CSV table of C-alpha atoms and ligand atoms in Angstrom, one decimal:
chain,number,residue,atom,x,y,z
A,1,MET,CA,-21.7,23.7,-5.7
A,2,THR,CA,-23.2,20.2,-5.6
A,3,THR,CA,-23.3,17.9,-2.6
A,4,VAL,CA,-22.0,14.3,-2.9
A,5,LYS,CA,-23.4,12.1,-0.1
A,6,PHE,CA,-21.9,8.9,1.1
A,7,PRO,CA,-23.9,5.8,2.4
A,8,ASP,CA,-25.2,6.3,6.0
A,9,ASP,CA,-23.0,3.5,7.4
A,10,PHE,CA,-19.8,4.6,5.5
A,11,LYS,CA,-16.8,4.7,7.8
A,12,TRP,CA,-14.2,7.5,7.7
A,13,GLY,CA,-10.8,7.1,9.2
A,14,THR,CA,-7.1,7.5,9.1
A,15,ALA,CA,-4.1,5.1,9.1
A,16,THR,CA,-0.6,4.7,10.6
A,17,ALA,CA,1.9,1.9,11.2
A,18,ALA,CA,4.0,0.9,14.2
A,19,TYR,CA,7.5,1.4,13.0
A,20,GLN,CA,6.6,4.7,11.3
A,21,ILE,CA,5.1,6.4,14.4
A,22,GLU,CA,5.8,4.6,17.7
A,23,GLY,CA,9.5,5.2,18.4
A,24,ALA,CA,10.5,3.7,21.8
A,25,TYR,CA,12.5,1.2,19.7
A,26,ASP,CA,14.2,-0.3,22.8
A,27,GLU,CA,11.4,0.1,25.4
A,28,GLY,CA,8.9,-2.3,26.8
A,29,ASN,CA,11.0,-5.3,26.0
A,30,ARG,CA,10.7,-4.6,22.3
A,31,ALA,CA,13.4,-6.4,20.3
A,32,PRO,CA,14.9,-5.2,16.9
A,33,SER,CA,13.0,-5.7,13.7
A,34,ILE,CA,14.4,-5.9,10.2
A,35,TRP,CA,13.6,-2.1,9.8
A,36,ASP,CA,15.8,-1.3,12.9
A,37,THR,CA,18.6,-3.2,11.2
A,38,PHE,CA,18.0,-1.7,7.8
A,39,ALA,CA,17.6,1.9,8.9
A,40,LYS,CA,20.9,1.6,10.9
A,41,THR,CA,22.7,0.3,7.8
A,42,PRO,CA,24.6,3.3,6.2
A,43,GLY,CA,23.1,4.4,2.9
A,44,LYS,CA,19.7,2.6,3.2
A,45,VAL,CA,17.6,5.4,4.5
A,46,LEU,CA,17.7,9.1,3.5
A,47,ASN,CA,19.7,11.3,5.9
A,48,GLY,CA,20.3,8.2,8.0
A,49,ASP,CA,16.9,8.6,9.6
A,50,THR,CA,15.6,5.7,11.8
A,51,GLY,CA,12.4,4.9,13.6
A,52,ASP,CA,14.1,5.1,17.0
A,53,VAL,CA,11.9,8.0,18.1
A,54,ALA,CA,9.7,8.6,15.0
A,55,CYS,CA,6.5,10.5,16.3
A,56,ASP,CA,7.0,9.1,19.8
A,57,SER,CA,3.4,7.8,19.7
A,58,TYR,CA,4.4,5.0,22.1
A,59,HIS,CA,4.5,7.7,24.8
A,60,ARG,CA,1.6,9.8,23.4
A,61,ILE,CA,-1.5,7.7,23.3
A,62,ASP,CA,-3.7,10.3,24.9
A,63,GLU,CA,-2.4,13.1,22.6
A,64,ASP,CA,-2.9,11.1,19.4
A,65,ILE,CA,-6.4,9.9,20.5
A,66,ARG,CA,-7.3,13.5,21.2
A,67,LEU,CA,-6.4,14.3,17.6
A,68,LEU,CA,-8.5,11.4,16.3
A,69,LYS,CA,-11.4,12.3,18.5
A,70,GLU,CA,-11.4,16.0,17.3
A,71,LEU,CA,-11.1,14.7,13.8
A,72,ASN,CA,-14.4,12.9,14.4
A,73,VAL,CA,-13.3,9.7,12.6
A,74,ASP,CA,-15.2,6.4,12.9
A,75,VAL,CA,-12.1,4.2,12.6
A,76,TYR,CA,-8.4,4.3,13.2
A,77,ARG,CA,-6.1,1.8,11.4
A,78,PHE,CA,-2.8,1.1,13.1
A,79,SER,CA,-0.4,-1.8,13.1
A,80,ILE,CA,0.8,-4.0,16.0
A,81,ALA,CA,4.5,-4.5,16.1
A,82,TRP,CA,5.4,-8.2,16.2
A,83,PRO,CA,8.7,-7.3,17.9
A,84,ARG,CA,6.7,-5.9,20.9
A,85,ILE,CA,4.4,-8.9,21.1
A,86,ILE,CA,6.9,-11.9,20.6
A,87,PRO,CA,10.2,-10.1,20.6
A,88,GLN,CA,12.2,-13.1,19.5
A,89,GLY,CA,9.8,-13.9,16.8
A,90,ARG,CA,8.8,-17.2,18.3
A,91,GLY,CA,8.0,-18.3,21.9
A,92,GLU,CA,7.2,-16.1,24.9
A,93,VAL,CA,4.5,-13.4,24.6
A,94,ASN,CA,5.7,-10.0,26.0
A,95,ALA,CA,3.2,-8.7,28.6
A,96,GLU,CA,4.4,-5.1,28.2
A,97,GLY,CA,3.8,-5.3,24.5
A,98,ILE,CA,0.2,-6.5,25.0
A,99,ALA,CA,-0.3,-3.9,27.7
A,100,TYR,CA,0.7,-1.0,25.4
A,101,TYR,CA,-1.8,-2.0,22.6
A,102,GLU,CA,-4.5,-2.8,25.2
A,103,GLU,CA,-4.3,0.7,26.5
A,104,LEU,CA,-4.5,2.1,22.9
A,105,ILE,CA,-7.4,-0.1,22.0
A,106,ASP,CA,-9.3,0.5,25.2
A,107,LYS,CA,-8.9,4.3,24.8
A,108,LEU,CA,-10.0,4.2,21.2
A,109,ILE,CA,-13.1,2.3,22.0
A,110,ALA,CA,-13.8,4.6,25.0
A,111,ASN,CA,-13.7,7.5,22.6
A,112,GLY,CA,-16.0,5.9,20.1
A,113,ILE,CA,-13.3,5.1,17.6
A,114,GLU,CA,-13.2,1.6,16.1
A,115,PRO,CA,-9.7,0.0,16.0
A,116,PHE,CA,-8.7,-1.5,12.6
A,117,VAL,CA,-5.6,-3.6,13.3
A,118,THR,CA,-2.9,-4.6,10.9
A,119,LEU,CA,-1.0,-7.6,12.1
A,120,TYR,CA,2.0,-7.2,9.8
A,121,HIS,CA,3.2,-3.9,8.6
A,122,TRP,CA,6.8,-4.9,7.6
A,123,ASP,CA,8.5,-5.0,11.0
A,124,LEU,CA,9.6,-8.7,11.0
A,125,PRO,CA,11.6,-9.6,14.2
A,126,GLN,CA,15.3,-9.6,13.3
A,127,SER,CA,15.7,-12.9,15.0
A,128,LEU,CA,13.5,-14.5,12.4
A,129,GLN,CA,15.4,-12.7,9.6
A,130,ASP,CA,18.5,-14.3,11.0
A,131,GLU,CA,16.9,-17.7,10.2
A,132,GLY,CA,16.1,-16.6,6.6
A,133,GLY,CA,13.0,-14.4,7.3
A,134,TRP,CA,10.2,-14.8,4.8
A,135,GLU,CA,12.4,-16.8,2.5
A,136,ASN,CA,12.1,-19.6,5.1
A,137,ARG,CA,8.8,-21.4,5.1
A,138,ALA,CA,9.1,-21.9,8.9
A,139,THR,CA,8.4,-18.2,9.3
A,140,ILE,CA,4.8,-18.9,8.2
A,141,ASP,CA,4.1,-20.8,11.4
A,142,ALA,CA,5.8,-18.2,13.5
A,143,PHE,CA,3.4,-15.6,12.0
A,144,VAL,CA,0.4,-17.8,12.7
A,145,ALA,CA,1.5,-18.2,16.4
A,146,TYR,CA,2.0,-14.4,16.6
A,147,SER,CA,-1.4,-13.8,15.0
A,148,GLU,CA,-3.0,-16.2,17.5
A,149,ALA,CA,-1.4,-14.4,20.5
A,150,VAL,CA,-2.9,-11.1,19.3
A,151,PHE,CA,-6.3,-12.6,18.4
A,152,HIS,CA,-6.5,-14.0,22.0
A,153,ALA,CA,-5.3,-10.8,23.6
A,154,PHE,CA,-7.8,-8.5,21.9
A,155,ASN,CA,-10.7,-10.8,20.9
A,156,GLY,CA,-14.0,-9.0,21.4
A,157,LYS,CA,-12.3,-5.5,21.4
A,158,VAL,CA,-10.8,-5.5,17.9
A,159,LYS,CA,-13.3,-6.5,15.3
A,160,LYS,CA,-11.5,-5.5,12.1
A,161,TRP,CA,-8.3,-7.4,11.4
A,162,ILE,CA,-5.9,-7.1,8.5
A,163,THR,CA,-3.2,-9.8,8.1
A,164,LEU,CA,-0.7,-8.2,5.8
A,165,ASN,CA,-0.1,-4.7,4.5
A,166,GLU,CA,1.0,-4.3,0.9
A,167,PRO,CA,2.4,-7.8,0.0
A,168,TRP,CA,4.0,-6.3,-3.1
A,169,CYS,CA,6.2,-4.1,-0.9
A,170,ILE,CA,7.0,-7.0,1.5
A,171,SER,CA,8.1,-9.2,-1.4
A,172,ILE,CA,9.1,-7.3,-4.6
A,173,LEU,CA,10.1,-3.9,-3.3
A,174,SER,CA,12.0,-5.5,-0.4
A,175,ASN,CA,13.7,-8.5,-2.1
A,176,TYR,CA,13.9,-7.6,-5.9
A,177,ILE,CA,14.0,-3.9,-6.2
A,178,GLY,CA,15.8,-3.7,-2.8
A,179,GLU,CA,14.5,-0.4,-1.6
A,180,HIS,CA,13.0,-1.7,1.6
A,181,ALA,CA,14.2,-4.1,4.3
A,182,PRO,CA,15.9,-6.5,4.1
A,183,GLY,CA,17.1,-4.9,0.9
A,184,LYS,CA,17.7,-8.0,-1.3
A,185,GLN,CA,17.8,-7.9,-5.1
A,186,ASP,CA,16.8,-11.3,-6.4
A,187,LEU,CA,13.6,-12.0,-8.2
A,188,GLN,CA,13.4,-15.7,-7.2
A,189,THR,CA,13.8,-14.7,-3.6
A,190,ALA,CA,11.1,-12.1,-4.0
A,191,LEU,CA,8.7,-14.7,-5.6
A,192,ASP,CA,9.5,-17.1,-2.8
A,193,VAL,CA,8.7,-14.4,-0.2
A,194,ALA,CA,5.5,-13.5,-2.0
A,195,HIS,CA,4.3,-17.0,-1.9
A,196,HIS,CA,5.2,-17.6,1.8
A,197,ILE,CA,3.5,-14.4,3.0
A,198,LEU,CA,0.4,-15.4,1.0
A,199,VAL,CA,0.4,-18.8,2.7
A,200,ALA,CA,1.0,-17.0,6.1
A,201,HIS,CA,-2.0,-14.8,5.3
A,202,GLY,CA,-4.2,-17.8,4.6
A,203,LYS,CA,-3.1,-19.8,7.6
A,204,SER,CA,-3.7,-16.8,9.9
A,205,VAL,CA,-7.2,-16.5,8.4
A,206,LYS,CA,-7.8,-20.2,9.0
A,207,ARG,CA,-6.7,-19.9,12.6
A,208,PHE,CA,-9.0,-16.9,13.0
A,209,ARG,CA,-11.9,-19.0,12.0
A,210,GLU,CA,-10.9,-22.1,14.0
A,211,LEU,CA,-10.6,-20.0,17.2
A,212,ALA,CA,-14.0,-18.3,16.4
A,213,ILE,CA,-12.5,-14.9,16.9
A,214,GLU,CA,-15.1,-12.1,16.8
A,215,GLY,CA,-15.3,-9.7,13.9
A,216,GLU,CA,-13.9,-9.7,10.3
A,217,ILE,CA,-10.6,-10.4,8.7
A,218,GLY,CA,-9.1,-9.3,5.5
A,219,TYR,CA,-5.8,-8.1,4.0
A,220,ALA,CA,-4.5,-4.9,2.3
A,221,PRO,CA,-2.7,-5.1,-1.0
A,222,ASN,CA,-1.5,-1.9,-2.7
A,223,THR,CA,-2.8,-1.4,-6.2
A,224,GLU,CA,-1.8,0.9,-9.0
A,225,TRP,CA,-3.7,1.6,-12.2
A,226,ARG,CA,-1.8,1.3,-15.4
A,227,THR,CA,-3.0,2.3,-18.8
A,228,PRO,CA,-1.4,1.2,-22.1
A,229,TYR,CA,0.2,4.1,-24.0
A,230,SER,CA,-1.4,2.8,-27.1
A,231,THR,CA,-3.6,0.0,-28.3
A,232,SER,CA,-0.7,-1.7,-30.0
A,233,PRO,CA,-0.4,-5.4,-28.9
A,234,GLU,CA,3.1,-4.7,-27.5
A,235,ASP,CA,2.0,-1.8,-25.3
A,236,VAL,CA,-1.1,-3.7,-24.1
A,237,LEU,CA,1.0,-6.8,-23.2
A,238,ALA,CA,3.6,-4.7,-21.4
A,239,THR,CA,0.8,-3.1,-19.4
A,240,GLN,CA,-0.8,-6.4,-18.6
A,241,LEU,CA,2.5,-7.8,-17.3
A,242,ARG,CA,3.5,-4.7,-15.3
A,243,SER,CA,0.0,-4.3,-13.9
A,244,GLY,CA,-0.5,-8.0,-13.3
A,245,SER,CA,2.7,-8.4,-11.4
A,246,PHE,CA,1.5,-5.6,-9.0
A,247,ASN,CA,-2.2,-6.2,-8.7
A,248,GLU,CA,-3.3,-9.7,-9.9
A,249,TRP,CA,-0.3,-11.4,-8.4
A,250,PHE,CA,-1.5,-10.6,-4.9
A,251,LEU,CA,-5.2,-10.6,-5.5
A,252,SER,CA,-5.9,-13.7,-7.6
A,253,PRO,CA,-4.3,-16.3,-5.3
A,254,VAL,CA,-6.4,-15.0,-2.4
A,255,LEU,CA,-9.7,-14.3,-4.2
A,256,LYS,CA,-9.5,-17.0,-6.9
A,257,GLY,CA,-7.0,-19.6,-5.5
A,258,GLU,CA,-4.7,-19.2,-8.5
A,259,TYR,CA,-1.8,-17.1,-9.7
A,260,PRO,CA,-2.5,-15.2,-12.9
A,261,GLU,CA,-1.6,-17.5,-15.8
A,262,LEU,CA,0.0,-14.7,-18.0
A,263,LEU,CA,2.5,-13.8,-15.3
A,264,MET,CA,3.1,-17.4,-14.2
A,265,ASN,CA,4.0,-18.3,-17.8
A,266,TRP,CA,6.1,-15.2,-18.2
A,267,TYR,CA,8.1,-15.8,-15.1
A,268,GLU,CA,8.7,-19.4,-16.1
A,269,LYS,CA,9.8,-18.4,-19.5
A,270,LYS,CA,12.4,-16.2,-17.8
A,271,GLY,CA,13.5,-19.0,-15.6
A,272,PHE,CA,11.7,-18.2,-12.4
A,273,THR,CA,9.3,-20.5,-10.5
A,274,VAL,CA,6.8,-20.4,-7.7
A,275,LYS,CA,7.3,-23.3,-5.4
A,276,ILE,CA,3.8,-24.3,-4.6
A,277,GLU,CA,3.4,-27.1,-2.1
A,278,PRO,CA,0.2,-29.3,-2.0
A,279,GLY,CA,-2.6,-27.5,-0.3
A,280,ASP,CA,-0.9,-24.0,-0.5
A,281,MET,CA,-3.5,-22.5,-2.8
A,282,ASP,CA,-6.4,-23.8,-0.8
A,283,ILE,CA,-4.9,-22.2,2.3
A,284,ILE,CA,-4.1,-18.9,0.6
A,285,SER,CA,-7.7,-18.6,-0.7
A,286,GLN,CA,-9.3,-19.0,2.7
A,287,PRO,CA,-12.4,-16.8,2.3
A,288,ILE,CA,-11.8,-13.3,3.7
A,289,ASP,CA,-14.5,-10.9,4.9
A,290,PHE,CA,-13.3,-7.8,3.2
A,291,LEU,CA,-10.5,-6.5,1.0
A,292,GLY,CA,-8.4,-3.6,2.1
A,293,ILE,CA,-7.2,-1.5,-0.9
A,294,ASN,CA,-4.3,0.9,-0.8
A,295,TYR,CA,-4.2,3.3,-3.8
A,296,TYR,CA,-1.8,6.2,-4.5
A,297,THR,CA,-1.1,6.5,-8.1
A,298,GLY,CA,-1.1,5.1,-11.7
A,299,SER,CA,0.8,5.5,-14.9
A,300,PHE,CA,1.0,4.9,-18.7
A,301,ILE,CA,3.0,1.9,-19.8
A,302,ARG,CA,4.5,1.0,-23.2
A,303,HIS,CA,6.6,-1.7,-24.7
A,304,ALA,CA,10.4,-1.2,-24.2
A,305,SER,CA,12.4,-4.2,-25.1
A,306,GLY,CA,14.9,-5.2,-22.4
A,307,ASN,CA,14.0,-2.2,-20.2
A,308,ASP,CA,12.8,-4.5,-17.4
A,309,ILE,CA,11.7,-8.1,-17.0
A,310,PHE,CA,8.4,-7.2,-18.6
A,311,ASP,CA,9.9,-5.3,-21.6
A,312,SER,CA,8.0,-2.3,-20.3
A,313,GLU,CA,8.5,1.3,-19.3
A,314,GLU,CA,6.5,3.9,-17.6
A,315,ILE,CA,6.2,7.0,-19.8
A,316,SER,CA,5.9,10.5,-18.7
A,317,SER,CA,2.5,12.1,-19.1
A,318,SER,CA,0.6,15.2,-18.5
A,319,LEU,CA,-0.6,13.9,-15.1
A,320,GLY,CA,0.3,16.2,-12.2
A,321,LYS,CA,2.8,15.0,-9.6
A,322,THR,CA,2.8,15.0,-5.8
A,323,ASP,CA,5.9,16.1,-3.9
A,324,PHE,CA,7.0,12.4,-4.0
A,325,ASN,CA,7.0,12.8,-7.8
A,326,TRP,CA,4.1,10.3,-8.0
A,327,ASN,CA,1.5,10.7,-10.8
A,328,ILE,CA,-1.8,12.2,-9.6
A,329,TYR,CA,-4.3,9.8,-11.2
A,330,ALA,CA,-7.6,10.1,-9.5
A,331,ASP,CA,-9.5,8.4,-12.3
A,332,GLY,CA,-7.2,5.5,-11.9
A,333,PHE,CA,-8.7,5.1,-8.4
A,334,TYR,CA,-12.2,4.7,-10.0
A,335,GLN,CA,-10.8,2.4,-12.7
A,336,VAL,CA,-9.0,0.1,-10.3
A,337,LEU,CA,-11.9,-0.3,-7.9
A,338,SER,CA,-14.3,-1.0,-10.9
A,339,TRP,CA,-11.8,-3.5,-12.2
A,340,ILE,CA,-11.5,-5.3,-8.8
A,341,THR,CA,-15.3,-5.7,-8.5
A,342,ALA,CA,-15.6,-6.8,-12.2
A,343,THR,CA,-12.8,-9.3,-11.8
A,344,TYR,CA,-13.3,-10.6,-8.2
A,345,GLY,CA,-17.0,-10.0,-7.5
A,346,GLN,CA,-18.8,-8.1,-4.8
A,347,ILE,CA,-16.3,-8.6,-1.9
A,348,PRO,CA,-16.7,-5.6,0.6
A,349,ILE,CA,-13.8,-3.2,0.3
A,350,TYR,CA,-12.3,-0.7,2.7
A,351,ILE,CA,-9.9,1.9,1.3
A,352,THR,CA,-7.1,1.2,3.9
A,353,GLU,CA,-4.8,3.8,2.5
A,354,ASN,CA,-5.1,6.8,0.1
A,355,GLY,CA,-3.2,10.1,0.5
A,356,ALA,CA,-0.3,12.1,-0.8
A,357,CYS,CA,3.1,13.6,0.1
A,358,TYR,CA,2.9,17.3,0.0
A,359,GLU,CA,5.4,19.6,1.8
A,360,ALA,CA,4.0,22.7,3.5
A,361,ASP,CA,5.6,24.8,6.2
A,362,LEU,CA,4.2,25.6,9.7
A,363,VAL,CA,3.7,29.4,9.6
A,364,ASP,CA,2.1,31.3,12.5
A,365,GLY,CA,0.6,28.0,13.7
A,366,LYS,CA,-1.0,27.1,10.4
A,367,VAL,CA,0.0,24.6,7.7
A,368,ASN,CA,-1.7,25.4,4.4
A,369,ASP,CA,-1.6,22.1,2.5
A,370,GLU,CA,-4.3,23.0,-0.1
A,371,ALA,CA,-2.6,20.6,-2.5
A,372,ARG,CA,-3.4,17.7,-0.2
A,373,ILE,CA,-7.0,18.9,0.1
A,374,ASN,CA,-7.3,18.9,-3.7
A,375,PHE,CA,-5.8,15.5,-4.0
A,376,LEU,CA,-8.1,14.0,-1.3
A,377,ARG,CA,-11.2,15.7,-2.8
A,378,ASP,CA,-10.4,14.4,-6.3
A,379,HIS,CA,-9.8,10.9,-5.1
A,380,ILE,CA,-12.8,10.8,-2.8
A,381,MET,CA,-14.9,12.0,-5.8
A,382,ALA,CA,-13.5,9.1,-7.8
A,383,LEU,CA,-14.4,6.8,-4.9
A,384,HIS,CA,-17.9,8.1,-4.9
A,385,ARG,CA,-18.2,7.4,-8.6
A,386,ALA,CA,-17.1,3.8,-8.0
A,387,ILE,CA,-19.6,3.4,-5.1
A,388,SER,CA,-22.4,4.9,-7.3
A,389,SER,CA,-21.5,2.4,-10.0
A,390,GLY,CA,-21.9,-0.6,-7.6
A,391,VAL,CA,-18.5,-1.1,-6.0
A,392,PRO,CA,-19.1,-2.1,-2.4
A,393,VAL,CA,-16.7,0.3,-0.6
A,394,LYS,CA,-17.5,0.4,3.1
A,395,GLY,CA,-15.0,2.9,4.4
A,396,TYR,CA,-12.0,5.2,3.6
A,397,MET,CA,-8.8,5.8,5.6
A,398,VAL,CA,-6.4,8.6,4.8
A,399,TRP,CA,-2.7,7.8,4.8
A,400,SER,CA,-1.8,9.2,7.2
A,401,LEU,CA,-3.0,10.7,10.5
A,402,MET,CA,0.4,12.4,10.9
A,403,ASP,CA,3.7,13.0,9.2
A,404,ASN,CA,5.9,10.0,9.9
A,405,PHE,CA,8.9,7.8,8.9
A,406,GLU,CA,8.3,7.1,5.2
A,407,TRP,CA,10.7,4.1,5.0
A,408,ALA,CA,13.7,4.6,2.7
A,409,PHE,CA,12.9,8.4,2.5
A,410,GLY,CA,12.9,8.9,6.3
A,411,TYR,CA,11.1,12.0,7.5
A,412,SER,CA,11.4,13.8,4.2
A,413,LYS,CA,8.1,12.8,2.7
A,414,PRO,CA,5.1,14.2,4.8
A,415,PHE,CA,1.8,12.4,4.2
A,416,GLY,CA,0.0,13.5,7.4
A,417,LEU,CA,-3.2,15.4,8.1
A,418,VAL,CA,-1.2,16.5,11.2
A,419,HIS,CA,2.2,18.2,10.9
A,420,ILE,CA,4.9,16.8,13.1
A,421,ASP,CA,7.9,19.0,14.2
A,422,PHE,CA,10.5,16.2,14.4
A,423,ASN,CA,12.7,18.3,16.7
A,424,THR,CA,10.0,18.9,19.3
A,425,LEU,CA,7.4,16.2,18.3
A,426,GLU,CA,4.8,18.9,18.5
A,427,ARG,CA,1.6,18.0,16.6
A,428,THR,CA,-0.2,20.7,14.5
A,429,PRO,CA,-3.3,19.9,12.6
A,430,LYS,CA,-3.0,21.0,8.9
A,431,GLU,CA,-5.7,22.7,6.9
A,432,SER,CA,-6.4,19.3,5.4
A,433,TYR,CA,-7.2,18.0,8.9
A,434,TYR,CA,-10.0,20.5,9.3
A,435,TRP,CA,-11.2,19.8,5.7
A,436,TYR,CA,-11.3,16.1,6.5
A,437,LYS,CA,-13.1,16.7,9.8
A,438,GLN,CA,-15.9,18.5,8.0
A,439,LEU,CA,-16.2,15.5,5.6
A,440,SER,CA,-16.1,12.8,8.3
A,441,SER,CA,-18.6,14.8,10.4
A,442,SER,CA,-21.1,15.5,7.5
A,443,ASN,CA,-20.5,12.3,5.5
A,444,GLN,CA,-20.8,14.5,2.4
A,445,LEU,CA,-18.6,16.4,0.0
A,446,GLU,CA,-19.3,19.9,-1.4
A,447,VAL,CA,-17.9,20.2,-4.9
B,501,LIG,C1,3.2,4.4,1.1
B,501,LIG,C2,5.1,1.8,-4.0
B,501,LIG,C3,2.2,1.8,3.5
B,501,LIG,C4,2.5,2.9,4.5
B,501,LIG,C5,3.0,4.1,3.6
B,501,LIG,C6,6.9,2.7,-2.7
B,501,LIG,C7,5.5,2.4,-2.8
B,501,LIG,C8,4.6,2.7,-1.8
B,501,LIG,C9,4.8,3.5,-0.7
B,501,LIG,C10,6.0,1.6,-5.1
B,501,LIG,C11,7.3,1.9,-4.9
B,501,LIG,C12,7.8,2.4,-3.7
B,501,LIG,C13,9.5,2.1,-5.9
B,501,LIG,C14,10.3,1.9,-7.1
B,501,LIG,C15,10.0,0.8,-9.2
B,501,LIG,C16,8.9,0.1,-9.9
B,501,LIG,C17,3.3,3.4,2.3
B,501,LIG,N1,2.1,2.4,2.2
B,501,LIG,N2,3.6,3.6,-0.1
B,501,LIG,N3,2.7,2.8,-0.7
B,501,LIG,N4,3.3,2.3,-1.8
B,501,LIG,N5,7.7,0.5,-9.3
B,501,LIG,N6,6.5,-0.1,-9.6
B,501,LIG,N7,5.4,0.3,-9.1
B,501,LIG,O1,4.2,4.6,4.2
B,501,LIG,O2,3.6,2.4,5.3
B,501,LIG,O3,8.2,1.6,-6.0
B,501,LIG,O4,9.8,0.8,-7.8
């Protein structure tokens, strides 16, 4: 056995999101979000599951904080629901919404756990969607006003802020592929949404600086690592396009102030445009303090004429699969982190999500999810390799603290360190919880 030690100031944590765990969908003056609407639209979510109750975390602050405390984590990443703070999207701030998150934040701090807050984790107020949602540039200023209300409410208590979670999911998955809310399937709409949320990100960062809010601000794109099936120019191009549309498209505007040229030209050749207004790129590329990186998987890509807009296809490989049928690609984690630092420089990075879906039954009070332990161990080893080679990673958060509402797949895809019985809402730490507790307590891995 060898011991792999992490830097002394390295932060260990876990992550959740409002719509996936809170429930209490119609309490505390909360108004519907696009996910309330989408989940209640027949056929959109597996088994007709909704976030109406979820893990009922809205009513279980003390219970969830006990789990975090016993897990001995340094940080807890959660999201604030815009529909609880400004229920109509614009206008009056809801005191009950502020009070709920203030209680959560105060109790986290009292228990020595640093709150890591995501402002937007996909739950856009439905009233804004009724006005066009993120397709409408006016939603940008609504987001800035919402951000400002939250900045003011928790300034000095929250010192790590994330504007957006997974902009690729907000734009492409939700408006081109159509798997997430609002479920549109139009690439031009998706590119418009992508641009507007990036401008919204930049204007929120700008406001954060103008208001001299304490702490640091960043954002959390999801990344995947794609490897060409062969060195043929066609396979390499297909990989660069598929990968670029997922990674660079959401990193380069923020970190370089420009969209990746290869993709821009490719979209234009296909008849799609990005409507950039004067000053947009300067706003988008407001300097951020850290980069949140979500990483789950990767794949091998080859040329396939007409298969998708990039003439690309993912090919099956010998990589293992999680119970979500996602490739297990731990080396891809090392590769993508190394590529980010090589491409964008030494911006501090927090791993804001990494984890896996594995099913495991509760038997005699225990959940033996050894597969999740193996996944986490392999990925945390890859993370250590990246840190050892100079990638400035400052912390790591497992997705997720608890089993929760996995969007279009409802409650069928467990990612938690804690098992949730969705009939009783009883919480049971899994074997991976105890494994991770040992890691977060010792700051080292025995391999
Ligand atoms: C997990 C990525 C935030 C938190 C977790 C889903 C995801 C995804 C899910 C890609 C995807 C679907 C579907 C089909 C075909 C082309 C959540 N993260 N999570 N992260 N990423 N795909 N190209 N990649 O629940 O809320 O694609 O797309």
